[in-house]
Short mmCIF file of C-alpha atoms and ligand atoms in Angstrom, two decimals:
data_model
loop_
_atom_site.label_atom_id
_atom_site.label_comp_id
_atom_site.label_asym_id
_atom_site.label_seq_id
_atom_site.Cartn_x
_atom_site.Cartn_y
_atom_site.Cartn_z
CA MET A 1 0.18 0.18 0.06
CA ALA A 2 1.40 3.35 -1.04
CA PRO A 3 1.83 5.57 2.08
CA LYS A 4 -0.49 8.14 2.79
CA LYS A 5 -0.30 11.47 3.22
CA VAL A 6 -1.68 12.25 6.60
CA LEU A 7 -3.04 15.29 8.93
CA ALA A 8 -4.09 15.63 11.53
CA VAL A 9 -6.53 18.01 13.41
CA VAL A 10 -7.23 17.35 17.28
CA LEU A 11 -10.14 19.53 18.87
CA ALA A 12 -9.48 21.08 21.53
CA GLY A 13 -11.90 24.26 21.45
CA GLY A 14 -14.40 22.71 23.82
CA GLU A 15 -15.68 24.65 27.28
CA GLY A 16 -15.76 21.53 29.28
CA LYS A 17 -18.44 22.30 31.19
CA ARG A 18 -18.10 19.09 33.17
CA LEU A 19 -14.65 19.71 34.36
CA MET A 20 -15.77 22.80 36.38
CA PRO A 21 -13.60 24.48 38.17
CA LEU A 22 -11.21 23.35 36.65
CA THR A 23 -11.92 23.95 33.23
CA ALA A 24 -13.13 27.89 34.37
CA ASP A 25 -10.09 29.74 33.76
CA ARG A 26 -8.22 27.38 31.07
CA ALA A 27 -9.11 25.10 28.07
CA LYS A 28 -9.78 21.33 28.92
CA PRO A 29 -7.04 20.52 26.56
CA ALA A 30 -4.22 22.51 29.28
CA VAL A 31 -5.64 20.99 32.16
CA PRO A 32 -2.52 19.71 34.22
CA PHE A 33 -2.90 15.99 34.57
CA ALA A 34 -0.46 12.81 36.61
CA GLY A 35 1.71 15.64 38.34
CA SER A 36 3.29 17.13 35.20
CA TYR A 37 1.87 16.48 32.15
CA ARG A 38 -1.29 18.48 30.21
CA LEU A 39 -4.08 16.75 28.91
CA ILE A 40 -3.66 16.73 25.48
CA ASP A 41 0.00 15.62 25.84
CA PHE A 42 -1.21 12.69 25.54
CA ALA A 43 -3.24 13.58 22.20
CA LEU A 44 -0.33 14.99 20.47
CA SER A 45 2.13 11.86 21.63
CA ASN A 46 0.35 9.42 20.16
CA LEU A 47 0.20 11.18 16.86
CA VAL A 48 3.78 12.28 17.48
CA ASN A 49 4.36 8.06 18.03
CA SER A 50 2.73 6.99 15.38
CA GLY A 51 4.89 8.73 12.27
CA TYR A 52 1.80 11.72 12.24
CA LEU A 53 4.12 15.09 12.12
CA GLN A 54 2.08 17.66 10.98
CA ILE A 55 -0.20 18.27 12.74
CA VAL A 56 -2.75 21.03 13.72
CA VAL A 57 -4.72 22.06 16.93
CA LEU A 58 -7.94 24.23 16.12
CA THR A 59 -8.54 26.00 20.09
CA GLN A 60 -11.18 28.46 21.21
CA TYR A 61 -12.25 28.14 24.77
CA LYS A 62 -9.44 30.26 27.01
CA SER A 63 -6.95 28.71 24.96
CA HIS A 64 -3.71 31.49 27.04
CA SER A 65 -2.54 28.34 28.98
CA LEU A 66 -3.26 26.46 26.21
CA ASP A 67 -1.74 27.56 22.51
CA ARG A 68 0.91 28.89 25.75
CA HIS A 69 2.07 25.32 26.84
CA ILE A 70 1.97 23.68 22.82
CA SER A 71 4.26 26.79 21.88
CA GLU A 72 6.69 26.33 24.26
CA THR A 73 6.23 22.52 24.67
CA TRP A 74 5.95 21.32 20.96
CA ARG A 75 7.85 22.57 19.58
CA MET A 76 9.77 21.06 16.13
CA SER A 77 12.22 21.72 13.43
CA THR A 78 9.59 23.48 10.23
CA LEU A 79 12.87 21.45 8.58
CA LEU A 80 10.51 17.95 6.73
CA ARG A 81 7.39 20.61 6.92
CA ASN A 82 6.67 19.08 10.31
CA TYR A 83 4.05 20.99 12.55
CA ILE A 84 2.77 21.03 15.73
CA ALA A 85 0.48 25.21 14.22
CA SER A 86 -2.42 26.50 17.65
CA VAL A 87 -4.98 27.29 15.05
CA PRO A 88 -7.41 30.05 17.49
CA ALA A 89 -11.19 30.56 16.07
CA GLN A 90 -10.32 32.77 13.02
CA GLN A 91 -14.31 33.71 12.18
CA ARG A 92 -12.47 32.99 8.73
CA ARG A 93 -16.20 32.13 7.86
CA GLY A 94 -18.39 35.34 8.70
CA LYS A 95 -19.02 36.16 12.11
CA SER A 96 -19.16 33.50 14.16
CA TRP A 97 -17.32 31.40 16.68
CA PHE A 98 -16.30 28.25 16.23
CA LEU A 99 -20.47 26.64 16.65
CA GLY A 100 -19.66 22.47 17.12
CA SER A 101 -17.10 21.43 16.48
CA ALA A 102 -17.39 20.24 12.27
CA ASN A 103 -17.91 24.04 12.37
CA ALA A 104 -14.04 23.77 13.45
CA ILE A 105 -12.98 21.78 11.26
CA TYR A 106 -15.33 24.38 7.86
CA GLN A 107 -14.12 27.55 9.59
CA SER A 108 -10.05 25.67 9.37
CA LEU A 109 -10.59 24.75 5.68
CA ASN A 110 -8.22 26.47 4.82
CA LEU A 111 -5.30 23.85 7.08
CA ILE A 112 -6.20 21.33 4.58
CA HIS A 113 -6.23 23.00 1.38
CA ASP A 114 -2.79 24.08 1.85
CA ALA A 115 -1.35 20.41 3.21
CA GLN A 116 -3.05 18.69 0.39
CA PRO A 117 -3.29 15.54 2.26
CA ASP A 118 -5.41 11.70 2.10
CA ILE A 119 -5.66 11.59 4.77
CA VAL A 120 -7.81 13.86 7.81
CA VAL A 121 -7.38 12.05 10.84
CA VAL A 122 -9.42 13.60 13.23
CA ILE A 123 -9.41 13.24 17.05
CA GLY A 124 -10.00 15.59 20.24
CA ALA A 125 -6.87 16.53 24.19
CA ASP A 126 -8.78 14.98 26.41
CA HIS A 127 -8.57 11.10 26.79
CA VAL A 128 -5.65 9.26 28.90
CA TYR A 129 -5.18 6.56 26.56
CA ARG A 130 -1.94 5.01 24.26
CA MET A 131 -2.78 4.53 20.30
CA ASP A 132 -1.20 3.97 16.40
CA PHE A 133 -2.79 6.21 14.98
CA ALA A 134 -0.64 5.23 12.08
CA GLN A 135 -3.00 1.46 12.53
CA MET A 136 -5.56 3.28 12.81
CA VAL A 137 -5.30 4.75 9.23
CA ASP A 138 -4.30 1.59 7.25
CA ALA A 139 -7.60 -0.22 7.86
CA HIS A 140 -9.76 2.43 7.78
CA VAL A 141 -7.69 2.93 3.69
CA LYS A 142 -8.75 -1.38 3.74
CA SER A 143 -12.09 -0.73 4.82
CA GLY A 144 -12.96 1.69 2.12
CA ALA A 145 -15.18 3.29 4.05
CA SER A 146 -15.09 6.68 4.10
CA VAL A 147 -14.43 7.25 7.84
CA SER A 148 -13.78 5.28 10.25
CA VAL A 149 -14.40 5.73 14.18
CA ALA A 150 -12.58 4.29 16.81
CA ALA A 151 -14.48 2.51 19.43
CA VAL A 152 -13.87 0.98 22.90
CA ARG A 153 -16.68 -1.14 25.27
CA GLN A 154 -18.01 1.00 28.21
CA PRO A 155 -20.37 0.72 30.65
CA MET A 156 -23.85 0.67 30.43
CA ASN A 157 -24.09 3.58 33.06
CA LEU A 158 -22.03 5.70 30.87
CA VAL A 159 -24.59 5.86 27.70
CA ASP A 160 -25.37 9.63 28.02
CA GLN A 161 -21.78 10.60 27.51
CA PHE A 162 -21.08 8.79 24.68
CA GLY A 163 -21.34 8.55 20.83
CA VAL A 164 -23.15 5.32 20.43
CA ILE A 165 -22.12 1.81 18.20
CA GLU A 166 -23.83 -0.24 16.36
CA THR A 167 -22.52 -2.72 13.72
CA ASP A 168 -24.29 -4.72 10.66
CA PRO A 169 -24.39 -8.02 12.32
CA ASP A 170 -23.19 -9.33 8.27
CA ASP A 171 -20.67 -7.12 8.05
CA PRO A 172 -19.03 -6.26 11.43
CA GLY A 173 -16.27 -3.48 10.82
CA ARG A 174 -19.55 -1.69 9.21
CA ILE A 175 -21.59 0.63 11.28
CA ALA A 176 -25.10 0.14 11.42
CA ALA A 177 -26.60 2.66 13.48
CA PHE A 178 -24.81 5.07 15.94
CA VAL A 179 -26.55 7.90 18.35
CA GLU A 180 -24.97 10.88 20.02
CA LYS A 181 -25.35 10.02 23.89
CA PRO A 182 -27.88 8.50 24.26
CA LYS A 183 -30.10 8.34 27.80
CA SER A 184 -30.58 4.37 27.17
CA THR A 185 -28.82 1.21 24.39
CA PRO A 186 -29.66 -2.05 24.18
CA GLY A 187 -26.21 -3.57 25.60
CA LEU A 188 -24.06 -5.59 23.43
CA PRO A 189 -24.96 -9.64 22.49
CA ASP A 190 -21.99 -11.32 24.67
CA ASP A 191 -22.14 -7.81 27.78
CA PRO A 192 -25.35 -7.05 28.13
CA ASP A 193 -24.25 -4.25 30.64
CA SER A 194 -21.37 -3.19 28.04
CA PHE A 195 -21.62 -0.94 24.50
CA LEU A 196 -19.61 0.17 21.98
CA ALA A 197 -18.63 3.14 22.40
CA SER A 198 -17.12 6.15 19.99
CA MET A 199 -13.65 7.11 21.31
CA GLY A 200 -14.19 11.09 19.29
CA ASN A 201 -11.49 10.06 16.34
CA TYR A 202 -11.99 9.82 13.48
CA VAL A 203 -10.55 8.85 10.11
CA PHE A 204 -11.34 10.73 6.93
CA THR A 205 -10.85 10.18 3.49
CA THR A 206 -10.15 13.90 2.70
CA ASP A 207 -12.32 14.94 -0.09
CA ALA A 208 -15.32 13.28 1.99
CA LEU A 209 -14.30 15.04 5.20
CA LEU A 210 -14.59 18.21 2.70
CA LYS A 211 -18.15 16.99 1.22
CA ALA A 212 -19.38 16.69 4.55
CA LEU A 213 -18.26 19.28 5.76
CA GLU A 214 -19.90 21.28 3.69
CA ASP A 215 -23.37 19.74 3.07
CA ASP A 216 -22.75 20.08 6.83
CA ALA A 217 -22.88 24.16 6.02
CA ALA A 218 -25.10 24.32 4.46
CA ARG A 219 -28.09 22.25 6.44
CA LEU A 220 -30.69 24.51 8.82
CA ASP A 221 -30.84 21.50 11.07
CA THR A 222 -27.59 20.60 12.19
CA LYS A 223 -25.49 21.25 15.50
CA HIS A 224 -22.18 21.17 13.47
CA ASP A 225 -21.02 19.02 15.62
CA MET A 226 -18.94 15.66 14.11
CA GLY A 227 -20.69 13.08 16.82
CA GLY A 228 -23.70 14.33 17.17
CA ASP A 229 -23.35 15.44 13.07
CA ILE A 230 -21.17 14.69 10.27
CA ILE A 231 -20.79 11.06 11.95
CA PRO A 232 -24.11 9.81 11.18
CA TYR A 233 -24.54 11.89 7.50
CA PHE A 234 -21.94 9.63 6.97
CA VAL A 235 -23.65 6.34 8.65
CA GLU A 236 -26.67 7.25 6.78
CA ARG A 237 -24.82 5.95 3.51
CA ASN A 238 -24.00 3.26 5.18
CA ASP A 239 -20.20 4.50 4.57
CA ALA A 240 -18.86 4.32 8.36
CA ALA A 241 -16.75 1.95 9.82
CA VAL A 242 -15.72 0.92 12.81
CA TYR A 243 -12.23 0.74 14.05
CA ASP A 244 -11.46 -1.15 17.05
CA PHE A 245 -9.45 -0.67 19.38
CA THR A 246 -8.12 -3.28 21.58
CA THR A 247 -6.74 -4.65 18.00
CA ASN A 248 -4.30 -0.99 18.13
CA GLU A 249 -0.62 -2.93 19.56
CA ILE A 250 2.07 -0.74 21.05
CA PRO A 251 5.18 -1.22 21.38
CA GLY A 252 5.92 -1.98 25.55
CA SER A 253 2.55 -2.18 26.70
CA THR A 254 1.38 -5.32 27.89
CA ASP A 255 -2.78 -6.26 27.73
CA ARG A 256 -4.02 -4.29 31.14
CA ASP A 257 -2.24 -0.79 29.68
CA ARG A 258 -2.45 -1.17 25.73
CA GLN A 259 -6.28 -1.40 26.27
CA TYR A 260 -6.33 1.87 28.77
CA TRP A 261 -8.56 3.93 27.53
CA ARG A 262 -10.08 7.19 29.68
CA ASP A 263 -12.07 9.56 29.29
CA VAL A 264 -11.40 12.62 32.01
CA GLY A 265 -14.75 13.84 31.04
CA THR A 266 -15.74 14.17 34.95
CA MET A 267 -14.81 15.71 38.11
CA ASP A 268 -14.33 11.90 39.42
CA SER A 269 -12.96 10.51 36.45
CA TYR A 270 -10.41 13.04 36.95
CA TYR A 271 -9.45 11.45 40.09
CA ASP A 272 -9.40 8.32 39.17
CA ALA A 273 -7.60 8.54 36.46
CA ASN A 274 -4.75 10.32 38.63
CA MET A 275 -5.38 7.58 41.44
CA ASP A 276 -4.92 4.68 38.27
CA LEU A 277 -1.32 5.14 37.30
CA ILE A 278 -0.47 5.07 41.75
CA SER A 279 -0.91 2.01 42.77
CA PRO A 280 2.42 -0.26 42.58
CA LEU A 281 0.78 -2.47 39.14
CA PRO A 282 -0.45 1.04 37.61
CA LEU A 283 -3.72 0.22 35.25
CA PHE A 284 -1.89 2.72 33.02
CA ASN A 285 1.94 2.78 32.89
CA LEU A 286 3.61 5.58 32.46
CA TYR A 287 7.55 4.83 32.16
CA ASN A 288 6.79 3.03 28.99
CA LEU A 289 9.67 4.50 26.45
CA GLN A 290 8.64 2.97 23.68
CA TRP A 291 5.50 4.97 23.65
CA PRO A 292 6.54 8.61 25.10
CA ILE A 293 4.48 10.75 26.06
CA TYR A 294 5.85 13.70 26.14
CA THR A 295 5.97 16.96 28.03
CA ARG A 296 7.34 20.52 29.32
CA GLN A 297 10.12 19.35 32.06
CA SER A 298 9.67 21.75 35.00
CA VAL A 299 13.62 23.63 35.72
CA SER A 300 12.81 22.77 39.21
CA PRO A 301 14.83 21.14 41.29
CA PRO A 302 14.17 17.77 42.15
CA ALA A 303 11.71 17.05 44.87
CA LYS A 304 13.28 16.65 48.30
CA PHE A 305 11.61 14.56 51.44
CA VAL A 306 13.33 16.46 54.51
CA ARG A 307 13.18 16.22 58.61
CA SER A 308 10.95 19.33 60.26
CA SER A 309 12.62 21.66 62.63
CA SER A 310 11.54 20.08 65.06
CA GLY A 311 12.34 16.48 63.90
CA GLN A 312 9.43 14.79 61.98
CA SER A 313 10.44 13.37 59.02
CA GLY A 314 8.59 14.14 55.82
CA GLU A 315 7.49 10.93 53.31
CA ALA A 316 5.58 9.99 50.57
CA HIS A 317 3.70 6.46 50.21
CA ASP A 318 2.08 4.95 47.03
CA SER A 319 1.95 8.02 45.40
CA ILE A 320 3.52 10.96 42.44
CA VAL A 321 5.73 13.36 43.84
CA SER A 322 7.42 15.60 41.19
CA ALA A 323 9.57 18.45 40.59
CA GLY A 324 10.12 20.98 42.41
CA VAL A 325 8.07 18.93 45.52
CA VAL A 326 9.37 19.78 49.09
CA VAL A 327 8.10 17.31 51.94
CA SER A 328 9.10 18.70 55.53
CA GLY A 329 8.16 16.60 58.33
CA GLY A 330 4.03 15.86 56.36
CA ALA A 331 2.92 12.71 55.82
CA VAL A 332 2.08 11.71 51.84
CA GLN A 333 -0.18 8.71 51.73
CA SER A 334 -1.58 7.76 47.52
CA SER A 335 -1.45 11.32 45.94
CA VAL A 336 -0.43 12.77 42.97
CA LEU A 337 2.22 15.80 43.49
CA ALA A 338 2.04 18.44 41.03
CA THR A 339 5.44 20.72 40.64
CA ASP A 340 6.87 22.75 43.12
CA VAL A 341 3.91 21.96 45.69
CA PHE A 342 5.38 22.56 49.41
CA ILE A 343 3.75 19.89 52.92
CA ASP A 344 4.33 21.53 55.83
CA GLU A 345 5.90 19.62 59.29
CA ALA A 346 2.72 17.67 60.67
CA ALA A 347 0.26 18.10 57.45
CA GLU A 348 -1.11 15.11 56.35
CA VAL A 349 -1.76 14.70 52.54
CA THR A 350 -4.30 11.43 51.39
CA GLY A 351 -5.81 10.53 48.40
CA CYS A 352 -5.63 13.43 47.18
CA VAL A 353 -4.74 15.24 43.40
CA LEU A 354 -2.89 18.53 44.32
CA LEU A 355 -2.20 21.22 40.83
CA ASP A 356 1.41 23.11 40.90
CA LYS A 357 2.95 25.53 43.99
CA VAL A 358 -0.62 24.30 45.89
CA HIS A 359 1.43 25.28 50.52
CA VAL A 360 -0.29 22.80 52.29
CA GLY A 361 0.97 24.49 56.09
CA ALA A 362 1.46 22.72 59.19
CA GLY A 363 -0.92 20.18 60.79
CA ALA A 364 -3.51 20.74 57.90
CA VAL A 365 -5.29 17.85 56.49
CA VAL A 366 -6.75 17.29 53.14
CA ARG A 367 -8.45 14.53 53.12
CA ARG A 368 -10.13 13.29 48.47
CA ALA A 369 -9.18 16.64 47.44
CA ILE A 370 -8.35 18.18 44.40
CA ILE A 371 -6.78 21.76 44.31
CA ASP A 372 -5.59 23.81 42.27
CA LYS A 373 -2.58 25.98 40.84
CA ASN A 374 -1.24 28.13 43.78
CA VAL A 375 -3.96 27.48 46.29
CA ARG A 376 -1.85 28.15 49.90
CA ILE A 377 -3.81 25.74 52.97
CA PRO A 378 -3.70 27.34 56.40
CA ALA A 379 -2.15 26.01 59.15
CA GLY A 380 -4.10 24.15 60.76
CA ALA A 381 -6.94 23.33 58.62
CA THR A 382 -8.53 20.59 56.90
CA ILE A 383 -10.38 20.22 53.56
CA GLY A 384 -12.44 16.63 52.40
CA VAL A 385 -12.73 16.25 56.11
CA ASP A 386 -16.25 17.60 56.69
CA PRO A 387 -18.28 17.62 53.01
CA ASP A 388 -20.86 19.72 54.99
CA LEU A 389 -18.42 22.48 55.74
CA ASP A 390 -16.57 22.72 52.76
CA ARG A 391 -19.24 23.13 50.50
CA ARG A 392 -20.44 25.53 53.42
CA ARG A 393 -17.17 27.35 52.59
CA GLY A 394 -17.72 27.26 49.20
CA PHE A 395 -15.97 24.54 48.00
CA ALA A 396 -17.19 22.47 45.30
CA VAL A 397 -18.31 18.63 46.39
CA THR A 398 -18.95 16.30 44.36
CA ASP A 399 -21.92 13.08 44.88
CA SER A 400 -19.17 10.72 45.38
CA GLY A 401 -17.94 13.47 48.34
CA LEU A 402 -14.33 14.38 46.37
CA THR A 403 -13.63 18.11 47.44
CA ILE A 404 -12.71 20.66 44.56
CA VAL A 405 -10.91 24.32 46.05
CA SER A 406 -10.07 24.98 42.50
CA LYS A 407 -7.67 28.56 41.55
CA GLY A 408 -7.81 31.70 43.34
CA GLN A 409 -10.44 30.54 46.80
CA VAL A 410 -8.84 31.22 49.80
CA VAL A 411 -9.06 28.39 52.38
CA PRO A 412 -9.77 30.43 56.01
CA PRO A 413 -7.83 28.62 58.77
CA GLY A 414 -8.36 25.91 61.61
P1 LIG B 501 -17.91 15.67 23.64
O1 LIG B 501 -16.27 14.89 24.83
O2 LIG B 501 -18.56 15.48 24.82
O3 LIG B 501 -17.78 13.77 22.97
P2 LIG B 501 -17.52 17.37 22.49
O4 LIG B 501 -17.72 18.45 23.60
O5 LIG B 501 -17.79 18.09 20.65
O6 LIG B 501 -17.72 16.14 22.30
O7 LIG B 501 -15.33 17.09 22.43
C1 LIG B 501 -15.03 17.18 21.15
C2 LIG B 501 -13.65 17.84 21.26
O8 LIG B 501 -14.15 17.95 20.21
C3 LIG B 501 -12.76 17.60 22.66
O9 LIG B 501 -11.70 17.81 22.30
C4 LIG B 501 -13.21 19.44 22.45
O10 LIG B 501 -11.99 20.32 23.13
C5 LIG B 501 -13.42 19.54 21.15
N1 LIG B 501 -14.19 20.80 20.50
C6 LIG B 501 -16.13 20.49 20.97
N2 LIG B 501 -16.84 21.64 20.64
C7 LIG B 501 -15.44 22.34 19.84
C8 LIG B 501 -15.71 23.84 18.94
N3 LIG B 501 -17.14 24.42 19.04
N4 LIG B 501 -14.28 23.85 18.45
C9 LIG B 501 -13.30 23.31 18.57
N5 LIG B 501 -12.54 22.27 19.31
C10 LIG B 501 -14.31 21.53 20.14
C11 LIG B 501 -17.02 13.67 21.75
C12 LIG B 501 -17.84 12.39 20.62
C13 LIG B 501 -18.09 11.71 21.08
C14 LIG B 501 -17.36 10.37 21.66
C15 LIG B 501 -16.81 10.93 22.53
C16 LIG B 501 -15.91 10.47 22.85
O11 LIG B 501 -18.82 14.15 19.72
O12 LIG B 501 -19.26 10.21 19.84
O13 LIG B 501 -18.02 8.70 22.36
O14 LIG B 501 -16.44 12.40 22.02
O15 LIG B 501 -14.87 10.45 24.89
#
């Protein structure tokens, strides 16, 4: 098979409402994850490791920290026409911002016309996984369809959060029906508690994508959404193939690790995905250097664990601890600490995700909480111990009892 010229389009302009308050001030793909990464690093690492080096990232909503991260971290040589370019909404087709994910691509068609690819790979920017898109592109070309949709099984309780794929029993590689975020769906024949979810990753034959976007733009009854409008457009024409994520091979990965895929769309799933990394045999392995996940290297000094002035030792167990962290006489358990976090003496941090530069004062107790960047927790304060008290102090508390303190929130002492 002759190699195909591929342009990758990363959709990074969504608001990420369900990740509030972490997305109050930043785009969802820029949300920090696993200590030193941003969510978008997983999508971009997958593309680069797949050998796809012409990548445009379509940004819009509160995109400053995302644009900065891309330009500082993902600088690439323009030699050989390799690039990762962050492209903000520019109103190239009239006076509206991106109306939906399909409209984001429609407004950016100049990028496709410039690159003249055979194939356009379109992916989201807010999932944690490893995937070799070159294998999906090969399968797409073999399928003869105009679009291929990557698919993975998900538990039935999440059905209203995903595009649901029904395959054709006579031709299991074809999509017979596709419904975006239905209230319910029949389970799979061999597993009634699961359904087949779209991963929001698509491979298109370029001409077919261009025609679908033009047709969509001319319609009135559309939300200009990839999952809601463009994929159903191809399914109605019996022209959509499914790509089974579980067949994707990753060098250096165990079966468990290579089948890991998490949509970190809500605070609870964001928290759980962080926790998946810290068990002794983690569900997702950040240490597979045959398929590295790239990110910005911090200039902070190495982490250290020291005795406080009163002689109490600083320690961390079953935790990820990033550069610049100082644990000075406090105890950290089952937590993810981002860069430059400081834990003072006799403080207890258990089951937490602390983002950059969080300061936990002496004797403070923080449990099952996500603490956003720069928050200072005063000496003796408690967070995550009494959910009603947390709510009264203006912190978000999820149904599962997870407390979130957002950027700029002041934690009262005591
Ligand atoms: P969602 O993630 O809920 O479902 P959406 O909110 O459209 O769909 O986000 C998809 C991607 O597009 C995200 O990376 C987002 O940042 C981006 N995006 C959203 N609106 C945008 C806009 N106006 N401009 C630019 N980018 C935008 C999708 C699919 C489902 C699938 C799930 C998998 O629609 O079918 O099951 O992803 O998580």
